[in-house]
Amino acid sequence: MRTEMWRAAHRLISHRSKNLCDPRWNPNFHNSIHNSSGFTYNFGRTCKPFNPYLIRHGSDVQKYIYPTRDYIENLHGSTEPCYGKSFRIQNRYYGSASTKIQRNPIFSTINSDDINHFREILGEKNVIQDEDRLSAANMDWMQKYKGSSKLLLQPRSTEEVSQILKYCNSRCLAVVPQGGNTGLVGGSVPVFDEVIINIGSMNNIISFDKVSGILVCEAGCILENLISFLDDQGFIMPLDLGAKGSCQIGGNISTNAGGLRLVRYGSLHGNVLGLEAVLANGTVLDMLGTLRKDNTGYDLKHLFIGSEGSLGVVTKVSILTPPKLSSVNVAFLACKDYLSCQKLLLEAKRKLGEILSAFEFIDNQSFNVVLNHLEGARNPLPPSMHNFYVLIETTGSDESYDKEKLEAFLLHSMEGGLVSDGVLAQDINQASSFWHIREGIPESIMKAGAVYKYDLSIPVEKMYDLVEEMRVRLGHSAKVMGYGHLGDSNLHLNISTPQYDDAILAQIEPFVYEWTSKHRGSISAEHGVGLMKANKIHYSKSAETVQLMGSIKKLLDPNGILNPYKVLPGSLASSS
Ligand code: FAD
Ligand code: MLT
Ligand code: ZN
């Protein structure tokens, strides 16, 4: 046992934490960084930049994706208070608690006059009715939610977004703002025939101030492109996530995405300095400030951060970006139990302090799925399998100081028994391969079968109890996995089964929500509410709070055309 420990300690420390950013150490460093985000996540590209549309139609992945999901749309008579539409009920049998949703009869359906009008505003090629493109835009990344929109609009300016919304509002046409369509809660796709507005063509960088680090850009910029742009300027984005190759900054802001760096740089509520948004009636709200401090009245931009397209379309963004620091190290560690992971986090916060930039955890079951399903993944700590794995990243400005701190921390953790084995990345490729494992979990789980996905904020000390209780509840019928952003108390509870099954779903929900609520957690840590949890919001918000949200929604979007059926319970959000 003692020998094992020293072998591990030697493996961790003997190579020293060579600074992965040091060009002397890695001659390719500068070249590599040119095309990538911060060095760690992109060298050798841990998670290939992906396009959900391509993934969906890619032959490899298609075979993994569940052919059994069912959408049954029943036509039920017709009540047509606005412009006349039959109303339908949609039953979902695959997703999060079978839900029946009725198409709100207040909404009109698209006619040829509408199409002609949109063509006048946007030009022919930005009014899309092509079936292939529509089928991609109608389906979410997980292929769990599918709408039947007949129209995708691609505005190129705020003015065009404003004209679209003004018209849709006057015609009572419901819309779904869509970014990279990587959302995981069914918020980015239509439920019925809502018009899809994708602002991916609004992808210009407007300005970057090298002194303050303030970036102003259009909301359709892909996160990874912003990361690359900033890298050339010697800065980084304050957020990073596995979907960076497709997601857009407007989508990130609308979901208040968390990701892999939140432990260090905080949430978008802190980093977004301003934004421009277009309201349902076409009014353009210019809140595109670039000030760190501005206490003039209510800070309304926060309403749009995390409101998932239900209050307006975000068109421009101003964001504070931190400077890129030169010393980055990544360690992949094994822990014997969850308590050790917890203690390690506390130690990391205390001992690594300001240089800690990521603290992610992966349980044995998630790790196994990655090894079995993710191309290019291999166990960094062979031959053993451990109960838990922790990925720690440090980012600082002083190579020798950072190295000293990290080595002392690792040695101490190993001697204290918190870490049972570990390896410190010695070059960019190794660092990349560690991140490949972590960032590749969602994709691997998708390949493994049907997945019930929950994104929960739970106090760290209680977090893993839920995973264990769920295992007891489900027995052998499902694989229960826990991973996530331990540094932010954010658990990703994923339950994998060969196919979707209502009986299993009934074992999971509402138990998972009740449990989270009982422990004063949140049923959405970072993915949002979307369609999946619109009727579950009360588990995390008081009745009065939800009521006030409904009033704000009605004030800003009286006809309820913006992303209907999402975020708020149907009774509050609709105008009928
Ligand atoms: P979409 O999916 O297109 O839309 C998401 C929501 O925002 C929808 O409700 C949509 O209506 C709204 N919206 C989009 N653009 C706008 C706009 N311009 N104005 C108004 N509303 C808009 N999330 C995390 O938080 N952390 C992670 O670590 C993370 N990792 C992921 C890894 C993978 C592999 C995948 C597939 C997803 C991951 N996600 C993660 C979830 C997802 O990537 C984020 O929610 C992301 O912010 C969504 O951005 P998007 O551009 O794809 O938005
Ligand atoms: C992650 O942290 O990997 C993402 O939030 C996606 C997921 O939860 O699967
Ligand atoms: Zn996450």
XYZ file of C-alpha atoms and ligand atoms in Angstrom:
639
model
C 0.000 0.000 0.000
C 2.782 2.325 1.033
C 4.802 1.381 -2.065
C 1.772 2.042 -4.251
C 1.376 5.451 -2.721
C 4.962 6.405 -3.366
C 4.778 5.112 -6.894
C 1.827 7.391 -7.449
C 3.466 10.315 -5.727
C 6.515 9.818 -7.849
C 4.422 9.713 -11.013
C 2.738 12.928 -10.034
C 5.656 14.947 -8.908
C 8.808 13.529 -10.462
C 8.264 15.082 -13.829
C 7.611 18.393 -12.177
C 4.780 20.512 -13.298
C 6.319 21.727 -16.473
C 4.572 24.827 -17.532
C 2.346 23.849 -20.407
C 2.337 27.330 -21.778
C 6.074 27.667 -21.895
C 7.194 27.772 -25.523
C 10.641 26.494 -24.552
C 8.925 23.435 -23.349
C 6.546 23.022 -26.178
C 7.855 24.513 -29.415
C 4.458 24.115 -31.067
C 2.717 26.052 -28.405
C 2.370 29.332 -30.232
C 1.170 27.684 -33.399
C -1.349 25.635 -31.594
C -2.721 28.447 -29.603
C -3.377 30.410 -32.725
C -6.384 28.312 -33.613
C -7.645 27.500 -30.235
C -9.087 28.739 -27.044
C -6.956 28.721 -23.886
C -4.344 26.111 -24.364
C -5.794 23.362 -22.308
C -9.053 22.691 -23.939
C -8.050 22.872 -27.498
C -4.697 21.413 -28.142
C -5.281 18.232 -30.011
C -8.869 19.327 -29.549
C -10.214 17.338 -26.699
C -13.742 17.701 -27.863
C -13.884 18.249 -31.592
C -15.666 21.422 -32.524
C -18.976 20.008 -33.382
C -21.973 21.097 -35.214
C -25.082 19.515 -33.849
C -26.575 19.442 -37.307
C -23.632 17.467 -38.608
C -23.616 15.199 -35.624
C -27.206 14.415 -36.110
C -26.854 13.465 -39.690
C -23.438 11.884 -39.329
C -23.698 8.208 -40.094
C -21.731 7.139 -37.027
C -23.852 8.862 -34.526
C -27.144 8.346 -36.162
C -27.162 4.705 -35.281
C -26.862 5.529 -31.610
C -29.704 7.888 -31.631
C -32.956 6.692 -30.421
C -35.333 5.752 -33.140
C -38.071 5.014 -30.642
C -38.934 8.498 -29.546
C -42.429 9.350 -30.365
C -44.210 12.508 -31.167
C -47.890 12.211 -31.399
C -49.658 15.248 -32.521
C -53.391 14.912 -32.400
C -55.636 17.294 -34.104
C -58.455 18.352 -31.863
C -61.080 20.605 -33.266
C -60.393 24.242 -33.621
C -60.642 27.293 -31.464
C -59.250 30.282 -33.232
C -59.415 33.518 -31.323
C -56.510 35.214 -33.036
C -55.996 34.297 -36.680
C -57.507 30.913 -36.778
C -55.683 27.686 -36.060
C -56.597 24.192 -35.191
C -55.194 23.284 -31.835
C -53.145 20.249 -31.170
C -51.941 18.281 -28.221
C -48.419 17.031 -28.186
C -47.570 13.976 -26.142
C -43.996 13.181 -25.346
C -43.151 9.713 -24.269
C -39.421 9.886 -24.064
C -38.296 12.873 -22.155
C -38.649 14.374 -18.813
C -41.953 13.224 -17.404
C -44.473 12.605 -20.131
C -46.112 15.917 -20.717
C -49.127 16.930 -22.663
C -48.883 20.333 -24.196
C -51.579 22.063 -26.104
C -50.784 24.433 -28.894
C -51.895 27.839 -27.755
C -54.772 28.648 -30.090
C -54.045 32.356 -29.889
C -51.115 31.890 -32.248
C -51.577 32.216 -36.000
C -50.049 29.970 -38.610
C -47.751 31.122 -41.357
C -49.334 32.031 -44.675
C -47.938 33.140 -48.006
C -48.342 36.838 -47.172
C -46.147 36.306 -44.131
C -43.482 34.627 -46.238
C -43.554 37.474 -48.738
C -43.264 39.996 -45.947
C -40.239 38.234 -44.429
C -38.619 38.030 -47.861
C -38.989 41.784 -48.189
C -37.267 42.317 -44.852
C -34.541 39.688 -45.101
C -34.128 38.840 -48.766
C -35.034 35.482 -50.264
C -32.073 33.452 -49.043
C -32.564 34.275 -45.387
C -36.130 33.020 -45.352
C -35.646 29.286 -45.157
C -38.281 26.694 -45.916
C -35.943 23.958 -47.054
C -36.920 20.665 -45.393
C -33.445 19.450 -44.483
C -32.475 22.697 -42.844
C -35.783 22.884 -41.065
C -35.560 19.355 -39.758
C -32.148 20.123 -38.236
C -33.415 23.340 -36.678
C -36.539 21.603 -35.347
C -34.557 19.034 -33.356
C -32.397 19.613 -30.292
C -28.862 18.284 -29.721
C -30.055 15.339 -27.653
C -32.749 14.514 -30.193
C -35.326 14.518 -27.451
C -37.396 17.481 -28.496
C -38.800 17.976 -31.934
C -40.917 20.773 -33.295
C -42.635 21.202 -36.628
C -41.729 24.715 -37.651
C -42.110 25.512 -41.312
C -39.960 28.623 -41.248
C -36.442 29.582 -40.251
C -35.416 33.248 -40.427
C -31.831 34.460 -40.451
C -31.611 38.187 -39.737
C -28.309 40.007 -40.304
C -28.868 43.066 -38.130
C -30.671 44.303 -35.048
C -32.958 46.304 -37.307
C -33.997 43.129 -39.121
C -34.654 41.328 -35.818
C -36.758 44.289 -34.763
C -38.805 44.229 -37.961
C -39.348 40.467 -37.707
C -40.564 40.656 -34.122
C -42.757 43.679 -34.694
C -44.471 41.844 -37.531
C -44.767 38.530 -35.638
C -46.254 40.339 -32.672
C -48.831 42.097 -34.810
C -49.743 38.779 -36.481
C -49.607 36.737 -33.266
C -46.954 34.438 -34.708
C -44.986 32.618 -32.037
C -41.181 32.555 -32.351
C -38.222 30.629 -30.952
C -34.879 32.421 -30.744
C -32.192 29.883 -31.597
C -28.424 30.076 -31.205
C -26.142 27.079 -31.740
C -28.957 24.708 -30.727
C -26.784 22.959 -28.143
C -29.223 23.544 -25.274
C -30.049 20.502 -23.154
C -33.524 21.342 -21.856
C -35.581 21.638 -25.028
C -35.562 25.444 -25.004
C -33.986 26.056 -28.395
C -36.433 24.253 -30.662
C -40.095 24.869 -31.424
C -42.750 22.831 -29.668
C -45.225 23.217 -32.525
C -44.903 25.485 -35.562
C -43.182 28.507 -34.007
C -41.011 30.552 -36.355
C -37.319 29.920 -35.673
C -35.126 33.023 -35.551
C -31.468 32.137 -35.729
C -29.052 35.009 -35.377
C -25.956 33.047 -36.417
C -25.423 35.499 -39.289
C -24.941 38.296 -36.768
C -21.421 37.240 -35.917
C -19.248 40.343 -36.043
C -16.838 41.480 -33.405
C -17.634 45.143 -32.898
C -14.750 46.271 -30.711
C -12.125 45.056 -28.312
C -10.383 47.288 -25.790
C -6.982 45.842 -24.954
C -6.609 47.966 -21.856
C -9.880 47.076 -20.161
C -10.347 43.666 -21.810
C -13.886 44.592 -22.822
C -15.197 42.799 -25.882
C -18.288 44.015 -27.727
C -19.740 41.686 -30.338
C -22.907 40.514 -32.021
C -24.770 37.756 -30.235
C -24.426 35.201 -33.048
C -20.651 34.857 -32.576
C -19.684 31.242 -31.898
C -18.003 30.925 -28.516
C -14.951 29.189 -29.909
C -14.388 31.960 -32.452
C -14.427 34.510 -29.654
C -11.977 32.376 -27.692
C -9.623 32.273 -30.697
C -9.961 35.974 -31.370
C -9.167 36.822 -27.762
C -6.287 34.418 -27.662
C -4.575 36.428 -30.391
C -5.093 39.516 -28.271
C -3.671 37.874 -25.134
C -7.037 37.440 -23.406
C -9.485 34.613 -22.688
C -13.251 34.283 -22.458
C -14.465 34.029 -18.864
C -16.503 30.964 -19.840
C -15.673 27.743 -21.615
C -17.759 24.654 -22.273
C -17.715 21.449 -24.260
C -20.172 22.849 -26.810
C -17.946 25.827 -27.638
C -17.587 24.794 -31.294
C -21.294 25.417 -31.916
C -22.878 27.453 -29.153
C -23.241 31.211 -29.609
C -22.531 33.910 -27.093
C -26.191 35.032 -27.340
C -27.241 31.476 -26.428
C -24.696 31.381 -23.604
C -26.076 34.586 -22.166
C -29.682 33.535 -22.642
C -29.008 30.321 -20.699
C -26.580 31.953 -18.268
C -24.217 29.109 -19.133
C -21.769 28.082 -16.417
C -19.174 25.676 -17.753
C -15.640 24.811 -16.806
C -14.225 28.113 -15.600
C -16.962 29.448 -13.373
C -15.081 28.452 -10.234
C -12.449 31.020 -11.200
C -14.187 33.764 -13.185
C -17.727 33.666 -11.845
C -21.043 33.698 -13.686
C -22.158 35.710 -16.698
C -24.183 37.922 -14.376
C -20.807 39.267 -13.291
C -18.969 39.242 -16.610
C -21.587 40.612 -18.969
C -21.334 44.384 -18.741
C -24.076 45.198 -21.183
C -26.301 43.924 -23.904
C -28.747 44.910 -26.601
C -32.038 43.072 -26.808
C -35.110 43.313 -28.995
C -38.469 43.000 -27.296
C -41.479 41.151 -28.653
C -42.974 44.342 -30.125
C -39.740 45.193 -31.945
C -38.459 47.789 -29.462
C -34.672 47.780 -29.339
C -33.358 48.072 -25.772
C -29.884 49.540 -25.833
C -28.196 48.442 -22.617
C -24.859 47.887 -24.288
C -22.817 49.633 -21.621
C -19.128 48.916 -21.187
C -18.778 50.186 -17.634
C -17.708 48.109 -14.669
C -19.798 50.296 -12.415
C -23.174 51.801 -13.250
C -25.773 52.151 -10.529
C -28.383 54.177 -12.364
C -31.633 52.484 -11.495
C -32.614 48.885 -12.190
C -30.002 46.813 -13.988
C -32.364 45.380 -16.571
C -29.741 43.488 -18.560
C -29.876 40.820 -15.864
C -33.434 39.958 -16.909
C -32.089 38.748 -20.223
C -29.227 36.728 -18.748
C -30.745 33.306 -18.222
C -34.279 34.060 -19.455
C -33.858 31.623 -22.357
C -35.331 33.781 -25.092
C -38.604 34.276 -23.249
C -38.247 38.045 -22.776
C -36.406 39.216 -25.886
C -33.822 38.381 -28.512
C -30.290 39.262 -27.457
C -28.527 40.890 -30.402
C -25.313 42.414 -29.008
C -23.151 41.804 -26.006
C -20.429 43.533 -24.049
C -18.330 41.254 -21.916
C -15.371 41.617 -19.591
C -12.552 39.247 -20.508
C -9.592 38.332 -18.293
C -6.001 38.438 -19.561
C -4.461 35.159 -20.643
C -1.954 34.028 -18.055
C 1.197 32.219 -18.980
C 1.342 29.348 -16.514
C -1.260 26.589 -16.821
C -1.151 23.085 -15.325
C -3.608 20.219 -15.400
C -3.686 17.215 -13.067
C -5.846 14.102 -13.335
C -6.279 12.517 -9.916
C -8.011 9.501 -8.452
C -9.859 9.441 -5.121
C -11.054 6.411 -3.240
C -14.393 7.915 -2.180
C -16.588 10.968 -2.521
C -15.584 12.322 0.870
C -11.991 12.515 -0.361
C -13.134 14.512 -3.412
C -14.914 16.936 -1.113
C -11.942 17.335 1.174
C -9.678 17.742 -1.822
C -11.841 20.604 -3.046
C -11.573 22.360 0.285
C -7.810 21.852 0.286
C -7.526 23.068 -3.306
C -9.420 26.241 -2.457
C -7.220 26.820 0.581
C -3.865 25.808 -0.836
C -4.135 26.740 -4.492
C -6.303 29.756 -3.822
C -6.197 32.281 -6.629
C -4.561 29.966 -9.193
C -7.297 27.324 -9.131
C -9.137 27.576 -12.480
C -11.105 24.308 -12.699
C -12.181 21.569 -10.333
C -14.221 18.879 -12.091
C -15.237 15.458 -10.866
C -16.124 12.237 -12.657
C -17.406 9.087 -11.009
C -16.375 5.611 -11.998
C -19.543 4.937 -14.025
C -19.179 8.112 -16.094
C -15.495 7.374 -16.603
C -16.315 3.896 -17.880
C -18.813 5.214 -20.384
C -16.170 7.577 -21.734
C -13.588 4.809 -22.067
C -16.129 2.641 -23.871
C -17.694 5.193 -26.169
C -15.431 8.167 -26.753
C -13.066 8.013 -29.646
C -9.482 8.579 -28.582
C -10.163 8.345 -24.838
C -7.759 6.319 -22.731
C -7.293 5.829 -19.021
C -4.623 8.272 -17.786
C -4.044 6.100 -14.706
C -3.739 2.548 -15.968
C -4.152 -0.233 -15.118
C -6.346 0.451 -12.102
C -9.891 1.754 -12.019
C -10.789 4.069 -9.167
C -14.068 5.147 -7.650
C -13.698 8.848 -8.432
C -11.572 11.068 -10.633
C -10.868 14.756 -10.246
C -9.482 17.086 -12.873
C -7.731 20.130 -11.428
C -6.448 23.008 -13.497
C -4.379 25.918 -12.258
C -3.765 29.138 -14.145
C -1.367 31.763 -12.914
C 1.249 34.259 -13.937
C 4.352 32.985 -12.178
C 5.643 29.646 -13.333
C 7.900 28.757 -10.440
C 5.520 30.040 -7.787
C 2.576 28.141 -9.326
C 4.654 25.013 -9.668
C 5.768 25.146 -6.089
C 2.232 25.628 -4.860
C 0.791 22.846 -6.961
C 3.516 20.371 -6.059
C 3.136 21.070 -2.386
C -0.614 20.654 -2.672
C -0.369 17.355 -4.567
C 2.207 15.896 -2.240
C 0.245 16.921 0.805
C -2.990 15.479 -0.641
C -1.303 12.223 -1.471
C 0.348 11.890 1.903
C -2.928 12.698 3.605
C -4.655 9.943 1.633
C -7.045 12.252 -0.218
C -5.535 11.309 -3.557
C -4.815 7.660 -4.284
C -3.151 8.118 -7.655
C -2.618 10.870 -10.122
C -0.788 12.279 -13.056
C 0.259 15.780 -13.903
C 0.129 16.692 -17.587
C 3.592 17.115 -18.955
C 2.701 18.549 -22.284
C -0.157 20.061 -24.124
C -1.278 16.775 -25.616
C -1.534 15.164 -22.241
C -3.456 18.091 -20.818
C -5.708 17.901 -23.815
C -6.325 14.211 -23.325
C -7.435 14.847 -19.732
C -9.873 17.492 -20.869
C -11.001 15.214 -23.687
C -12.249 12.783 -21.059
C -14.109 15.415 -19.099
C -15.573 17.312 -22.025
C -16.446 14.101 -23.854
C -18.797 12.776 -21.177
C -22.071 14.146 -22.654
C -21.258 12.796 -26.111
C -20.254 9.378 -24.712
C -23.438 9.107 -22.684
C -25.495 9.943 -25.763
C -23.793 7.105 -27.596
C -24.471 4.674 -24.763
C -28.264 4.765 -25.070
C -31.208 6.799 -23.880
C -30.352 9.393 -21.245
C -32.344 11.150 -18.546
C -30.260 14.234 -17.812
C -30.458 16.374 -14.667
C -28.381 19.449 -13.896
C -28.562 20.223 -10.202
C -27.079 22.618 -7.680
C -26.785 20.787 -4.385
C -24.577 21.544 -1.380
C -21.308 19.670 -2.001
C -21.543 17.495 1.086
C -24.961 16.121 0.038
C -24.464 16.002 -3.692
C -23.378 12.426 -4.171
C -26.017 11.034 -1.805
C -28.532 11.643 -4.558
C -26.557 9.542 -7.034
C -26.355 6.705 -4.535
C -30.026 6.897 -3.602
C -30.944 6.870 -7.261
C -28.869 3.739 -7.781
C -30.763 2.018 -4.999
C -34.105 3.121 -6.467
C -33.327 1.985 -9.996
C -31.374 -1.185 -9.267
C -30.081 -2.882 -12.377
C -32.556 -1.275 -14.713
C -30.340 1.761 -15.363
C -26.809 3.071 -15.168
C -26.659 6.054 -12.829
C -23.765 8.460 -13.400
C -22.560 11.534 -11.545
C -20.062 14.089 -12.808
C -19.800 17.824 -13.018
C -18.455 21.056 -11.731
C -17.684 20.100 -8.140
C -16.014 23.459 -7.590
C -19.431 25.086 -8.152
C -21.535 22.445 -6.324
C -23.027 21.484 -9.675
C -23.933 17.833 -10.147
C -24.754 16.383 -13.564
C -26.859 13.357 -12.740
C -27.283 11.245 -15.863
C -29.271 8.052 -16.012
C -28.683 5.807 -18.969
C -30.967 3.031 -20.190
C -31.122 1.061 -23.433
C -34.275 2.947 -24.420
C -36.678 5.463 -22.957
C -39.167 3.913 -20.619
C -42.037 5.595 -18.773
C -41.760 3.181 -15.862
C -38.157 4.229 -15.270
C -39.034 7.855 -15.687
C -41.699 7.462 -13.010
C -39.008 6.137 -10.658
C -36.826 9.165 -11.338
C -39.342 12.003 -11.358
C -40.625 13.680 -9.279
C -38.225 12.037 -6.798
C -35.182 13.844 -8.210
C -36.893 17.235 -7.972
C -38.331 16.615 -4.525
C -34.974 15.466 -3.222
C -33.227 18.534 -4.638
C -35.855 20.870 -3.267
C -35.707 19.225 0.173
C -31.975 19.923 0.273
C -32.519 23.505 -0.828
C -30.832 22.905 -4.142
C -31.765 24.114 -7.602
C -33.286 21.933 -10.308
C -31.301 23.912 -12.870
C -27.738 24.861 -12.025
C -26.635 25.968 -15.509
C -28.666 24.424 -18.330
C -31.842 26.407 -17.765
C -35.486 25.406 -17.510
C -36.551 25.256 -21.148
C -39.474 23.019 -21.951
C -38.207 20.195 -19.782
C -38.753 21.944 -16.452
C -41.237 24.733 -17.183
C -43.785 23.048 -14.952
C -41.209 22.162 -12.329
C -39.900 25.631 -11.560
C -41.799 25.702 -8.245
C -39.355 23.127 -6.864
C -36.748 25.869 -6.785
C -38.661 29.141 -6.687
C -41.416 30.335 -4.380
C -44.955 30.857 -5.682
C -44.599 34.625 -5.254
C -41.356 34.676 -7.223
C -42.825 32.642 -10.075
C -45.882 34.896 -10.077
C -43.676 37.969 -10.420
C -41.766 36.299 -13.252
C -45.128 35.775 -14.965
C -45.968 39.473 -14.547
C -42.614 40.499 -16.027
C -43.187 38.138 -18.947
C -46.635 39.661 -19.558
C -45.269 43.183 -19.366
C -42.486 42.576 -21.876
C -44.317 40.121 -24.116
C -48.072 40.620 -23.676
C -48.997 38.212 -26.489
C -46.615 35.566 -25.211
C -45.034 35.075 -28.650
C -41.451 34.675 -27.384
C -40.472 31.056 -26.844
C -43.899 29.891 -25.662
C -44.312 26.815 -23.414
C -40.808 27.326 -22.010
C -39.382 28.528 -18.685
C -42.667 29.352 -16.907
C -45.655 27.116 -16.210
C -48.202 27.331 -19.015
C -50.813 28.942 -16.798
C -48.592 31.984 -16.191
C -46.855 32.490 -19.479
C -49.634 32.345 -22.025
C -51.807 35.253 -22.890
C -54.949 33.281 -23.609
P -29.408 27.351 -27.979
O -29.286 25.953 -27.572
O -29.673 27.625 -29.410
O -30.538 28.070 -27.118
C -30.587 27.925 -25.733
C -31.686 28.858 -25.177
O -31.322 30.222 -25.384
C -33.033 28.687 -25.874
O -34.055 28.894 -24.941
C -33.052 29.795 -26.921
O -34.360 30.220 -27.226
C -32.267 30.884 -26.235
N -31.467 31.727 -27.143
C -30.439 31.356 -27.939
N -29.918 32.440 -28.549
C -30.635 33.508 -28.125
C -30.584 34.908 -28.376
N -29.680 35.458 -29.187
N -31.486 35.731 -27.761
C -32.408 35.210 -26.909
N -32.508 33.893 -26.641
C -31.624 33.051 -27.240
N -24.053 24.370 -20.588
C -23.429 24.883 -19.514
O -23.962 25.783 -18.872
N -22.211 24.394 -19.109
C -21.566 23.420 -19.760
O -20.482 23.001 -19.370
C -22.188 22.889 -20.936
N -21.582 21.930 -21.645
C -22.214 21.404 -22.730
C -21.582 20.395 -23.433
C -22.199 19.826 -24.533
C -21.502 18.738 -25.290
C -23.489 20.285 -24.933
C -24.186 19.699 -26.129
C -24.125 21.287 -24.237
C -23.499 21.852 -23.130
N -24.107 22.872 -22.393
C -23.474 23.396 -21.307
C -25.443 23.359 -22.774
C -25.427 24.451 -23.892
O -24.281 24.352 -24.674
C -25.522 25.834 -23.283
O -26.775 25.985 -22.689
C -25.307 26.967 -24.283
O -25.206 28.173 -23.572
C -26.419 27.105 -25.310
O -25.994 27.997 -26.323
P -26.599 27.892 -27.798
O -26.076 29.024 -28.609
O -26.418 26.560 -28.357
O -28.132 28.175 -27.499
C -21.081 19.351 -18.906
O -20.677 19.881 -17.872
O -20.465 18.436 -19.480
C -22.317 19.893 -19.547
O -23.027 20.724 -18.715
C -23.140 18.922 -20.305
C -23.786 17.851 -19.492
O -24.223 18.098 -18.382
O -23.893 16.737 -19.945
Zn -21.905 21.328 -17.007
